[in-house]
Coordinates of C-alpha atoms and ligand atoms in Angstrom, one line a residue:
M432 CA -22.8 -43.5 60.3
S433 CA -23.4 -44.7 56.8
S434 CA -26.7 -46.3 57.8
S435 CA -28.6 -43.0 57.2
N436 CA -27.0 -43.0 53.8
S437 CA -28.7 -46.2 52.9
D438 CA -31.9 -44.8 51.3
T439 CA -30.6 -44.3 47.8
T440 CA -33.8 -44.8 45.9
N441 CA -33.8 -41.4 44.2
L442 CA -30.2 -41.4 43.3
D443 CA -29.2 -42.1 39.8
R444 CA -26.2 -44.1 40.9
K445 CA -23.3 -44.7 38.5
W446 CA -19.8 -46.1 39.2
W447 CA -18.2 -43.2 37.6
K448 CA -20.0 -40.7 39.8
E449 CA -18.8 -42.6 42.9
A450 CA -15.2 -43.0 41.6
V451 CA -12.1 -41.1 42.6
V452 CA -10.0 -40.8 39.5
Y453 CA -6.2 -40.8 39.9
Q454 CA -4.3 -39.4 37.0
I455 CA -0.9 -41.1 36.1
Y456 CA 1.5 -39.2 34.0
P457 CA 3.4 -42.2 32.4
L458 CA 6.5 -40.3 31.4
S459 CA 7.2 -39.4 35.0
F460 CA 5.7 -42.1 37.2
N461 CA 8.2 -44.9 37.3
D462 CA 11.0 -46.0 35.0
S463 CA 11.7 -49.8 34.9
N464 CA 14.7 -49.9 32.5
G465 CA 16.9 -47.0 33.4
D466 CA 16.4 -44.9 30.2
G467 CA 15.2 -42.0 32.3
I468 CA 11.6 -42.3 30.9
G469 CA 8.7 -43.7 32.8
D470 CA 7.1 -46.7 31.2
L471 CA 4.2 -49.2 31.4
K472 CA 6.2 -51.9 33.3
G473 CA 7.1 -49.2 35.8
I474 CA 3.4 -48.5 36.4
T475 CA 2.5 -52.1 36.6
S476 CA 5.1 -52.6 39.3
K477 CA 3.4 -49.9 41.4
L478 CA -0.2 -50.9 41.1
D479 CA -0.3 -52.1 44.8
Y480 CA 0.7 -48.5 45.7
V481 CA -2.1 -47.1 43.6
K482 CA -4.6 -49.6 45.0
S483 CA -3.5 -48.6 48.5
L484 CA -4.7 -45.1 47.9
G485 CA -8.3 -46.2 47.7
V486 CA -8.9 -44.8 44.3
D487 CA -11.0 -46.6 41.6
V488 CA -10.1 -45.3 38.2
I489 CA -6.7 -44.5 36.6
W490 CA -6.6 -42.0 33.9
L491 CA -3.4 -42.5 31.9
N492 CA -2.1 -39.8 29.6
P493 CA -1.4 -40.9 26.0
I494 CA 0.8 -44.0 25.7
Y495 CA 0.4 -44.4 21.9
S496 CA 3.2 -44.3 19.3
S497 CA 4.4 -40.8 19.1
P498 CA 7.4 -38.7 18.3
N499 CA 6.7 -37.2 21.7
K500 CA 7.1 -33.6 20.8
D501 CA 4.1 -32.8 23.0
N502 CA 4.6 -35.6 25.4
G503 CA 2.4 -38.1 23.6
Y504 CA -0.3 -35.6 22.5
D505 CA 1.1 -36.0 19.0
I506 CA 0.1 -39.5 18.0
S507 CA 1.6 -41.3 15.0
D508 CA -0.2 -44.7 15.5
Y509 CA -3.4 -44.9 17.5
K510 CA -3.3 -48.7 17.9
N511 CA 0.3 -49.1 19.0
I512 CA 2.3 -48.3 22.1
M513 CA 5.0 -45.6 22.2
Q514 CA 8.4 -47.4 22.1
A515 CA 9.8 -45.8 25.1
F516 CA 6.7 -46.9 27.1
G517 CA 7.0 -50.6 26.1
T518 CA 5.0 -53.0 24.0
M519 CA 1.4 -54.1 23.6
N520 CA 2.1 -57.0 25.8
D521 CA 3.2 -54.6 28.5
F522 CA -0.1 -52.8 28.0
D523 CA -2.1 -56.0 28.3
D524 CA -0.2 -56.9 31.5
L525 CA -0.9 -53.4 32.9
L526 CA -4.6 -53.6 32.2
K527 CA -4.8 -57.1 33.6
G528 CA -3.0 -56.0 36.8
M529 CA -5.4 -53.2 37.2
H530 CA -8.5 -55.3 36.7
E531 CA -7.3 -57.9 39.1
R532 CA -7.1 -55.2 41.7
G533 CA -10.5 -53.8 40.9
L534 CA -9.0 -50.7 39.2
K535 CA -10.5 -49.3 36.0
L536 CA -8.5 -47.8 33.2
V537 CA -9.4 -44.6 31.4
M538 CA -7.2 -43.8 28.4
D539 CA -6.6 -40.5 26.7
L540 CA -8.3 -39.9 23.3
V541 CA -6.5 -37.4 21.2
V542 CA -8.4 -37.0 18.0
N543 CA -8.7 -33.3 17.3
H544 CA -5.2 -33.7 15.7
S545 CA -2.6 -36.4 15.0
S546 CA 1.1 -36.2 14.7
D547 CA 2.5 -35.0 11.3
Q548 CA 4.3 -38.4 11.3
H549 CA 1.0 -40.3 11.2
E550 CA 0.7 -42.3 8.0
W551 CA -2.6 -40.5 7.3
F552 CA -0.8 -37.1 7.2
Q553 CA 2.2 -38.5 5.4
Q554 CA -0.2 -39.6 2.6
S555 CA -2.3 -36.5 2.9
K556 CA 0.5 -34.1 2.1
R557 CA 1.8 -36.1 -0.8
S558 CA -0.6 -34.8 -3.4
R559 CA -3.9 -33.0 -3.7
D560 CA -5.6 -36.1 -5.0
N561 CA -4.2 -38.5 -2.5
P562 CA -7.0 -40.6 -0.9
Y563 CA -6.0 -39.3 2.5
R564 CA -6.0 -35.6 1.4
N565 CA -9.3 -34.9 3.1
Y566 CA -8.3 -36.5 6.4
Y567 CA -6.9 -33.0 7.3
H568 CA -7.8 -29.4 6.6
W569 CA -6.0 -28.0 3.6
W570 CA -6.2 -24.5 2.0
P571 CA -4.9 -24.1 -1.5
A572 CA -2.4 -21.2 -1.6
E573 CA -3.8 -19.9 -4.9
K574 CA -6.9 -18.8 -2.9
G575 CA -4.6 -16.5 -1.0
K576 CA -3.8 -16.7 2.7
P577 CA -6.6 -18.2 4.8
A578 CA -8.2 -16.1 7.5
H579 CA -6.1 -16.1 10.7
R580 CA -6.5 -18.9 13.2
W581 CA -4.6 -18.8 16.5
S582 CA -2.4 -21.7 17.5
F583 CA -1.5 -22.7 21.0
F584 CA 2.1 -23.8 20.5
D585 CA 3.2 -22.1 17.3
V586 CA 6.1 -19.7 17.6
N587 CA 4.2 -17.2 15.5
G588 CA 0.8 -18.0 17.0
D589 CA -0.3 -18.9 13.5
A590 CA -2.4 -22.1 13.1
W591 CA -1.9 -22.3 9.3
Q592 CA 1.3 -23.9 8.1
Y593 CA 2.4 -23.5 4.5
D594 CA 3.5 -26.8 2.9
E595 CA 5.4 -26.5 -0.3
S596 CA 4.9 -30.0 -1.7
T597 CA 1.3 -29.2 -2.7
N598 CA 1.4 -25.4 -2.4
S599 CA -1.2 -25.4 0.4
Y600 CA -1.7 -24.5 4.0
Y601 CA -2.8 -27.0 6.7
L602 CA -4.5 -26.2 9.9
H603 CA -3.0 -26.9 13.3
Y604 CA -4.7 -25.5 16.4
F605 CA -1.7 -26.8 18.4
G606 CA 1.9 -27.3 17.3
D607 CA 2.8 -27.3 13.5
F608 CA 3.6 -31.0 14.1
Q609 CA 0.0 -31.6 15.2
P610 CA -2.3 -31.2 12.1
D611 CA -6.0 -31.0 12.8
L612 CA -8.0 -34.0 11.6
N613 CA -11.0 -33.3 9.4
W614 CA -14.1 -34.7 11.1
E615 CA -16.3 -33.6 8.2
N616 CA -14.9 -36.6 6.4
P617 CA -17.0 -39.7 7.3
K618 CA -14.0 -41.9 6.7
V619 CA -12.0 -40.1 9.4
R620 CA -14.9 -40.6 11.9
E621 CA -15.1 -44.2 11.0
E622 CA -11.4 -44.8 11.5
I623 CA -11.6 -43.1 14.9
F624 CA -14.7 -45.0 16.0
N625 CA -13.0 -48.3 15.0
M626 CA -9.9 -47.3 16.9
I627 CA -12.0 -46.6 20.0
K628 CA -13.7 -50.0 19.6
F629 CA -10.3 -51.6 19.4
W630 CA -9.4 -50.3 22.9
F631 CA -12.8 -51.1 24.4
D632 CA -12.5 -54.6 23.1
K633 CA -9.3 -54.9 25.0
G634 CA -11.2 -54.0 28.1
V635 CA -10.4 -50.3 28.6
D636 CA -13.0 -48.7 30.8
G637 CA -13.3 -45.2 29.3
F638 CA -11.8 -42.2 27.6
R639 CA -10.7 -38.7 28.6
M640 CA -11.2 -36.8 25.4
D641 CA -8.6 -34.3 24.6
V642 CA -9.9 -30.8 23.4
I643 CA -12.9 -32.7 22.1
P644 CA -15.0 -29.5 21.8
F645 CA -12.6 -28.4 19.0
I646 CA -13.3 -31.3 16.6
S647 CA -15.9 -29.5 14.5
K648 CA -15.0 -26.4 12.6
D649 CA -16.7 -24.1 10.1
I650 CA -14.6 -25.4 7.2
T651 CA -15.3 -22.3 5.0
F652 CA -12.8 -20.7 7.5
P653 CA -14.4 -17.2 7.6
P654 CA -12.6 -14.4 9.4
L655 CA -13.1 -14.8 13.1
P656 CA -16.6 -13.3 13.8
E657 CA -16.4 -10.0 15.7
K658 CA -17.9 -11.4 18.9
Y659 CA -15.1 -13.9 19.3
H660 CA -12.2 -11.4 19.1
G661 CA -10.0 -12.0 22.1
D662 CA -11.9 -15.2 22.8
Y663 CA -11.0 -17.5 20.0
I664 CA -11.2 -20.5 22.3
S665 CA -15.0 -20.2 22.6
Y666 CA -15.1 -20.1 18.9
Y667 CA -13.0 -23.1 18.5
A668 CA -15.1 -24.9 21.0
H669 CA -18.4 -24.6 19.2
G670 CA -18.2 -26.1 15.8
P671 CA -21.4 -26.5 14.0
H672 CA -21.4 -30.3 14.1
L673 CA -19.9 -31.1 17.5
H674 CA -23.0 -32.6 19.0
E675 CA -23.8 -34.5 15.8
Y676 CA -20.4 -36.2 15.8
L677 CA -20.5 -37.0 19.5
R678 CA -24.0 -38.6 19.2
E679 CA -22.7 -40.6 16.3
M680 CA -19.8 -41.8 18.4
N681 CA -22.1 -42.6 21.2
E682 CA -24.5 -44.5 19.1
K683 CA -21.9 -46.5 17.2
V684 CA -19.4 -47.2 20.0
L685 CA -19.9 -45.7 23.5
S686 CA -23.4 -47.0 24.1
K687 CA -22.2 -50.6 23.4
Y688 CA -19.9 -50.7 26.5
D689 CA -20.1 -49.9 30.2
V690 CA -17.5 -47.1 30.0
M691 CA -17.1 -43.6 31.3
T692 CA -16.3 -40.6 29.1
V693 CA -15.0 -37.2 30.2
A694 CA -14.5 -34.2 27.9
E695 CA -11.6 -31.9 28.4
G696 CA -14.1 -29.0 28.2
V697 CA -11.9 -26.2 26.9
G698 CA -14.1 -23.2 26.0
I699 CA -17.3 -24.8 27.6
T700 CA -19.2 -22.7 30.1
T701 CA -22.1 -23.3 32.4
N702 CA -24.4 -22.1 29.6
D703 CA -23.5 -25.0 27.2
A704 CA -22.3 -27.8 29.5
H705 CA -25.6 -29.5 29.5
L706 CA -25.5 -30.0 25.8
L707 CA -22.5 -32.3 26.3
V708 CA -23.3 -34.3 29.3
D709 CA -27.1 -34.5 29.9
P710 CA -27.9 -38.2 29.9
D711 CA -30.8 -37.9 27.6
R712 CA -28.7 -36.4 24.9
N713 CA -26.5 -39.5 24.6
E714 CA -23.2 -37.8 24.2
L715 CA -20.7 -37.9 27.0
N716 CA -20.8 -38.4 30.8
M717 CA -18.8 -35.6 32.2
L718 CA -16.6 -32.7 31.2
Y719 CA -14.0 -30.7 33.1
H720 CA -14.1 -27.0 32.8
F721 CA -11.4 -24.3 32.8
E722 CA -13.1 -21.5 34.7
G723 CA -11.4 -22.3 37.9
M724 CA -8.0 -22.6 36.2
G725 CA -8.2 -19.1 34.8
L726 CA -8.5 -17.4 38.2
G727 CA -5.8 -15.3 39.7
L728 CA -4.2 -14.6 36.3
L729 CA -3.6 -11.1 34.8
P730 CA -6.0 -10.4 31.9
N731 CA -4.7 -10.5 28.3
Q732 CA -1.3 -11.9 29.2
F733 CA 0.1 -15.4 28.8
K734 CA -0.2 -17.2 32.1
V735 CA 1.0 -14.4 34.4
P736 CA -0.1 -14.8 38.0
D737 CA -1.7 -11.8 39.7
P738 CA 0.7 -10.8 42.5
N739 CA -2.3 -10.4 44.8
G740 CA -3.2 -14.1 44.4
F741 CA -6.7 -15.3 43.5
N742 CA -9.9 -14.1 44.9
L743 CA -11.5 -16.8 47.1
V744 CA -15.0 -15.3 46.7
E745 CA -14.8 -15.7 43.0
F746 CA -13.3 -19.2 43.4
K747 CA -16.4 -20.2 45.5
N748 CA -18.7 -18.6 43.0
I749 CA -17.3 -20.6 40.2
Y750 CA -17.4 -24.0 42.0
T751 CA -20.8 -23.2 43.3
R752 CA -22.2 -22.3 39.9
W753 CA -20.8 -25.5 38.4
D754 CA -22.5 -27.5 41.3
E755 CA -25.7 -25.6 40.7
I756 CA -26.1 -26.5 37.1
F757 CA -25.9 -30.2 37.8
K758 CA -28.2 -30.3 40.8
D759 CA -31.1 -31.9 38.8
K760 CA -29.4 -33.3 35.7
G761 CA -25.9 -34.1 34.5
W762 CA -22.8 -34.7 36.6
G763 CA -19.8 -32.6 37.4
T764 CA -16.1 -33.0 37.9
V765 CA -13.6 -31.2 40.2
Y766 CA -9.8 -30.9 40.0
L767 CA -7.1 -28.5 41.0
G768 CA -4.2 -29.9 39.1
N769 CA -3.2 -32.0 36.1
H770 CA -0.4 -32.4 33.6
D771 CA -1.3 -29.0 32.0
Q772 CA -1.4 -27.1 35.3
P773 CA 1.2 -26.3 37.9
R774 CA 1.3 -28.2 41.2
M775 CA -2.0 -27.7 43.1
V776 CA -0.3 -26.8 46.4
T777 CA 1.8 -24.1 44.7
R778 CA -1.1 -22.6 42.8
W779 CA -4.0 -22.9 45.2
G780 CA -2.4 -23.5 48.5
D781 CA 0.9 -22.3 49.9
D782 CA 4.2 -24.2 49.3
A783 CA 6.2 -22.3 52.0
P784 CA 7.7 -24.9 54.3
E785 CA 5.4 -24.1 57.2
F786 CA 2.2 -24.4 55.2
R787 CA 2.9 -26.8 52.4
E788 CA 1.5 -29.9 54.1
L789 CA -1.4 -28.1 55.8
S790 CA -2.6 -26.4 52.7
S791 CA -2.1 -29.4 50.6
K792 CA -4.4 -31.4 52.9
M793 CA -6.9 -28.6 52.9
L794 CA -7.1 -28.7 49.1
T795 CA -7.4 -32.5 49.2
T796 CA -10.3 -32.0 51.6
F797 CA -12.0 -29.7 49.1
L798 CA -11.6 -32.1 46.2
M799 CA -13.0 -35.0 48.2
T800 CA -16.0 -33.3 49.6
M801 CA -17.6 -31.7 46.5
R802 CA -20.6 -33.1 44.6
A803 CA -18.6 -34.0 41.5
T804 CA -16.2 -36.8 40.5
P805 CA -12.7 -35.8 41.8
Y806 CA -9.8 -36.0 39.3
Y807 CA -6.6 -36.2 41.5
Y808 CA -3.2 -35.8 39.9
N809 CA -0.3 -38.2 40.8
G810 CA 2.1 -36.7 43.3
D811 CA -0.4 -34.3 44.8
E812 CA -1.1 -36.9 47.4
L813 CA 2.5 -36.4 48.5
G814 CA 2.2 -32.6 48.6
M815 CA 4.6 -32.3 45.7
N816 CA 5.1 -28.7 44.7
N817 CA 6.5 -26.7 41.7
I818 CA 10.1 -27.1 40.9
K819 CA 10.4 -23.4 39.7
F820 CA 13.2 -23.7 37.2
D821 CA 15.5 -20.7 36.9
S822 CA 16.7 -21.3 33.4
I823 CA 14.9 -22.0 30.1
D824 CA 17.4 -24.8 29.6
D825 CA 15.7 -26.9 32.2
Y826 CA 12.3 -26.8 30.5
R827 CA 11.2 -29.6 28.1
D828 CA 7.6 -28.4 27.4
V829 CA 6.9 -27.3 23.9
E830 CA 4.5 -24.6 25.2
T831 CA 7.2 -23.0 27.4
L832 CA 9.9 -23.3 24.8
N833 CA 7.9 -21.9 21.9
M834 CA 6.4 -19.1 24.0
Y835 CA 10.0 -18.2 25.1
Q836 CA 11.0 -18.1 21.4
Q837 CA 8.0 -16.0 20.5
I838 CA 8.7 -13.4 23.2
K839 CA 12.4 -13.4 22.3
N840 CA 11.6 -12.8 18.6
N841 CA 9.3 -9.9 19.6
G842 CA 11.9 -8.4 21.8
G843 CA 9.7 -9.0 24.9
D844 CA 10.5 -9.3 28.5
L845 CA 12.0 -12.8 29.0
K846 CA 12.9 -12.3 32.6
S847 CA 9.3 -11.7 33.7
F848 CA 8.2 -14.6 31.4
L849 CA 10.5 -17.0 33.3
E850 CA 9.3 -15.6 36.7
A851 CA 5.7 -16.3 35.7
Q852 CA 6.6 -19.8 34.4
K853 CA 8.0 -20.7 37.9
I854 CA 4.4 -20.6 39.0
M855 CA 2.5 -21.5 35.8
A856 CA 4.6 -23.8 33.6
R857 CA 3.3 -27.2 32.9
D858 CA 6.7 -28.8 33.5
N859 CA 6.2 -28.0 37.2
S860 CA 3.7 -30.9 37.5
R861 CA 5.6 -33.2 35.2
T862 CA 8.8 -33.7 37.3
P863 CA 9.4 -37.3 38.2
F864 CA 7.3 -38.9 40.9
Q865 CA 9.0 -39.0 44.3
W866 CA 9.2 -42.6 45.6
D867 CA 12.0 -42.5 48.1
D868 CA 15.2 -40.7 49.1
S869 CA 17.6 -42.7 46.9
A870 CA 19.1 -41.1 43.7
N871 CA 16.5 -39.5 41.4
A872 CA 13.8 -40.2 44.0
G873 CA 13.8 -43.8 43.0
F874 CA 12.2 -42.9 39.7
T875 CA 15.0 -44.0 37.5
T876 CA 18.5 -45.4 37.8
G877 CA 19.4 -43.4 34.7
M878 CA 19.2 -39.7 33.8
P879 CA 15.6 -38.5 34.2
W880 CA 14.1 -36.8 31.1
L881 CA 13.1 -33.9 33.3
K882 CA 14.9 -32.8 36.5
V883 CA 13.7 -34.3 39.8
N884 CA 12.6 -31.8 42.4
P885 CA 15.5 -31.6 45.0
N886 CA 13.0 -31.8 47.8
Y887 CA 12.5 -35.5 47.1
R888 CA 14.8 -36.3 50.0
T889 CA 12.0 -35.4 52.4
I890 CA 8.9 -35.4 50.2
N891 CA 8.5 -39.0 49.0
V892 CA 6.3 -42.1 49.4
A893 CA 8.7 -44.1 51.6
A894 CA 9.0 -41.2 54.2
E895 CA 5.3 -40.5 54.1
E896 CA 4.2 -44.2 54.5
N897 CA 5.9 -44.1 57.9
N898 CA 4.2 -40.9 59.1
S899 CA 0.6 -41.2 60.0
N900 CA 0.2 -37.4 59.6
S901 CA 1.7 -37.3 56.1
C902 CA -0.1 -35.8 53.1
L903 CA -0.2 -39.3 51.7
N904 CA -2.0 -40.9 54.7
Y905 CA -4.3 -37.9 54.9
F906 CA -5.3 -38.4 51.2
R907 CA -6.0 -42.1 52.0
K908 CA -8.3 -41.1 54.9
M909 CA -10.0 -38.5 52.8
V910 CA -10.7 -41.0 50.0
K911 CA -12.0 -43.5 52.5
L912 CA -14.3 -40.8 54.1
R913 CA -15.8 -40.2 50.7
K914 CA -16.2 -43.9 50.0
D915 CA -17.9 -44.5 53.4
N916 CA -20.3 -41.5 53.1
L917 CA -22.5 -41.5 50.1
V918 CA -23.6 -38.0 51.2
L919 CA -20.1 -36.8 50.0
V920 CA -20.9 -38.1 46.6
Y921 CA -24.6 -37.3 46.0
G922 CA -25.6 -35.0 48.9
K923 CA -26.9 -31.6 48.2
Y924 CA -24.3 -28.8 48.4
T925 CA -25.0 -25.5 50.1
L926 CA -22.5 -22.6 50.2
L927 CA -22.4 -20.8 53.5
D928 CA -20.8 -17.4 54.5
K929 CA -20.5 -16.6 50.8
G930 CA -18.7 -13.3 51.1
N931 CA -16.0 -14.6 53.5
K932 CA -12.7 -13.8 51.8
H933 CA -10.7 -16.4 53.6
V934 CA -12.9 -19.4 54.4
Y935 CA -14.8 -21.7 52.1
A936 CA -17.7 -23.2 54.1
Y937 CA -20.5 -25.5 52.9
T938 CA -22.8 -28.3 53.9
R939 CA -23.6 -31.6 52.2
E940 CA -26.9 -33.2 52.9
L941 CA -28.5 -36.5 52.0
N942 CA -31.6 -37.9 53.7
N943 CA -30.9 -37.4 57.4
N944 CA -27.2 -37.1 57.0
K945 CA -25.6 -33.6 57.1
L946 CA -22.0 -32.7 57.0
L947 CA -20.3 -29.3 57.3
V948 CA -17.0 -28.6 55.6
L949 CA -14.8 -25.6 56.7
L950 CA -11.7 -24.7 54.7
N951 CA -9.4 -21.8 55.6
F952 CA -7.7 -20.8 52.4
S953 CA -5.5 -18.3 54.1
A954 CA -2.3 -18.3 56.1
Q955 CA -4.0 -16.4 59.0
D956 CA -6.5 -17.3 61.7
A957 CA -9.9 -16.7 60.1
E958 CA -13.4 -16.2 61.3
V959 CA -16.3 -18.0 59.8
N960 CA -20.1 -17.4 60.2
T961 CA -22.1 -20.4 59.2
G962 CA -24.9 -19.9 61.6
I963 CA -24.5 -23.6 62.5
D964 CA -23.9 -24.7 66.1
I965 CA -21.0 -27.1 66.0
N966 CA -20.7 -27.6 69.8
N967 CA -22.2 -31.1 69.6
A968 CA -20.9 -31.9 66.1
K969 CA -18.6 -34.7 65.6
I970 CA -15.3 -34.1 63.8
L971 CA -14.9 -36.7 61.0
I972 CA -11.5 -35.4 59.8
S973 CA -9.2 -32.5 60.3
N974 CA -5.8 -31.6 59.0
Y975 CA -4.5 -30.4 62.4
T976 CA -3.6 -33.0 65.1
S977 CA -4.3 -30.7 68.0
I978 CA -7.8 -29.6 69.1
N979 CA -8.8 -26.1 68.1
T980 CA -9.6 -24.2 71.3
S981 CA -10.5 -20.8 69.7
N982 CA -13.5 -19.7 67.6
L983 CA -11.2 -19.0 64.7
L984 CA -10.0 -21.5 62.1
R985 CA -6.2 -21.8 62.1
P986 CA -4.1 -21.2 59.0
Y987 CA -5.2 -23.5 56.2
E988 CA -7.3 -25.5 58.7
A989 CA -9.7 -28.0 57.1
V990 CA -12.4 -29.7 59.1
V991 CA -15.4 -31.9 58.2
Y992 CA -18.1 -32.2 60.9
E993 CA -21.0 -34.6 61.0
L994 CA -24.0 -32.5 62.2
E995 CA -26.8 -35.0 62.4
Ligands
LIG1438 O1 -2.2 -26.3 28.8 C1 -2.7 -25.5 28.1 C2 -2.1 -24.4 27.6 O2 -1.7 -23.6 28.6 C3 -4.1 -25.7 27.7 O3 -4.7 -24.7 27.1 C4 -4.0 -26.9 26.8 O4 -3.3 -26.6 25.7 C5 -5.4 -27.3 26.5 O5 -6.1 -27.5 27.6 C6 -5.4 -28.5 25.6 O6 -4.7 -29.6 26.4 C7 -4.6 -30.8 25.8 O7 -4.2 -30.8 24.5 C8 -2.9 -30.4 24.2 C9 -1.9 -31.0 25.1 O8 -0.7 -30.3 25.0 C10 -2.3 -31.0 26.5 O9 -1.4 -31.6 27.3 C11 -3.6 -31.6 26.6 O10 -4.1 -31.8 27.9 C12 -2.7 -30.7 22.7 O11 -3.0 -32.0 22.5
LIG1439 CA1 11.9 -46.5 30.8

């Protein structure tokens, strides 16, 4: 079947376009020494498992030295390993183990901010004339209070923190323990570029760049312009020198290595995506957008799911629009979950017992059949779902804890906040990986840093290995299907039956090869009108084991047909 795929003359083929990226959350993947925290040795010992999935690239969340207040996104030393994760030797072993298996490693680059424990910041706050002063954004208090900037994780939502020692405020778009680095300072850029080089020289294959669109700011810090009221994220994302800095990074470092780069594209829309990823601009390779993630939430509230769920027609429009903009130039990404999002099956599928596996496989089918590099989050291949904590005491995430405190201080409704967090909290996707049915899912022999989902007794790797119909084995088949059919990577995408509220249908076409993908996103039988005759079509994969004898798609049914 792949023979018709062989004419690839017009494709701008790249390994990172053909890759399936598998994201490993190191805190929760596998603990090798019983302290309840996942670690590098733990990952190394599971590389055969990762390889068995058929994926090519591992994206590892931050593993650098860190006080760990935001799970490694607060870095105190960029060239060292977090103690709880192991040593630089452990890292070298991990990288070696990956390369031996033909797996590539993409690390997390967190350079909009550092930890307040970083030596640069410790120096910077010491005095106004310290050589590191301009590594961060300071505002002398005698000028009055600076114009408001919103903070993601601050209890008061205020991104300016007053610091007594020099009678000044410093800027922190995230927690007050995460001061923003000052990219205007050429020394800061040089330090960062050298640090990136340090990792590339070790053999790292790329970076996922944390909130990279935020690195450039208008450092006069004017009041937020009128048009950004209510939408400060877009303002944060479009600093005046963003592209200049990225080009400089590309010229000085990225262009010297065969690596992939992907921006966490917070605040980036289809209008400006090209500026980041068009090859002739020499900035980054890919970005991942947030438009899909915002669906099905109530407006102007903090992560409150709409009781009516999300609108599939809008969902299709978003992913179609993001496909469309890259049809001639640039390259997209697709994901439905990561460490900042709840479990994919809970949020986009249906985690009720009768539908969890079906809907999880259906979502996997979607991710593996789009024209974009799929980013797949560890545990989703098992159909892991949200843990849905009842009590605030079970949460560890600074976002949930500080938002809880904020609502409490304002006399807000804590009960509905906790209800919403059962669906939306980030800790839902951060619970320990489920290896087997032994204590703590085989993740640790100690006390896990975050509770294990009690459903690990049935949902785990060992059980799923032995079941040819498991989510795990379906994921493997789906990855293989993508690998065997270049049309699934590069083929033209065409949305069909646009207005259908329950079914997502599209074709993928390359040369003489044409596939049809049908995905029922609902818990009911659903009609689909594609205008395509499937009587003689061959089923390449389906998430049901029995043949469909009706004209309707069954609940959460997913099928991929080969048409010609
Ligand atoms: O998860 C979010 C808040 O609900 C996102 O808005 C998130 O804060 C944003 O996408 C930035 O995420 C990245 O940077 C954060 C870190 O906490 C996230 O884990 C990381 O992915 C600060 O470094
Ligand atoms: Ca450990």
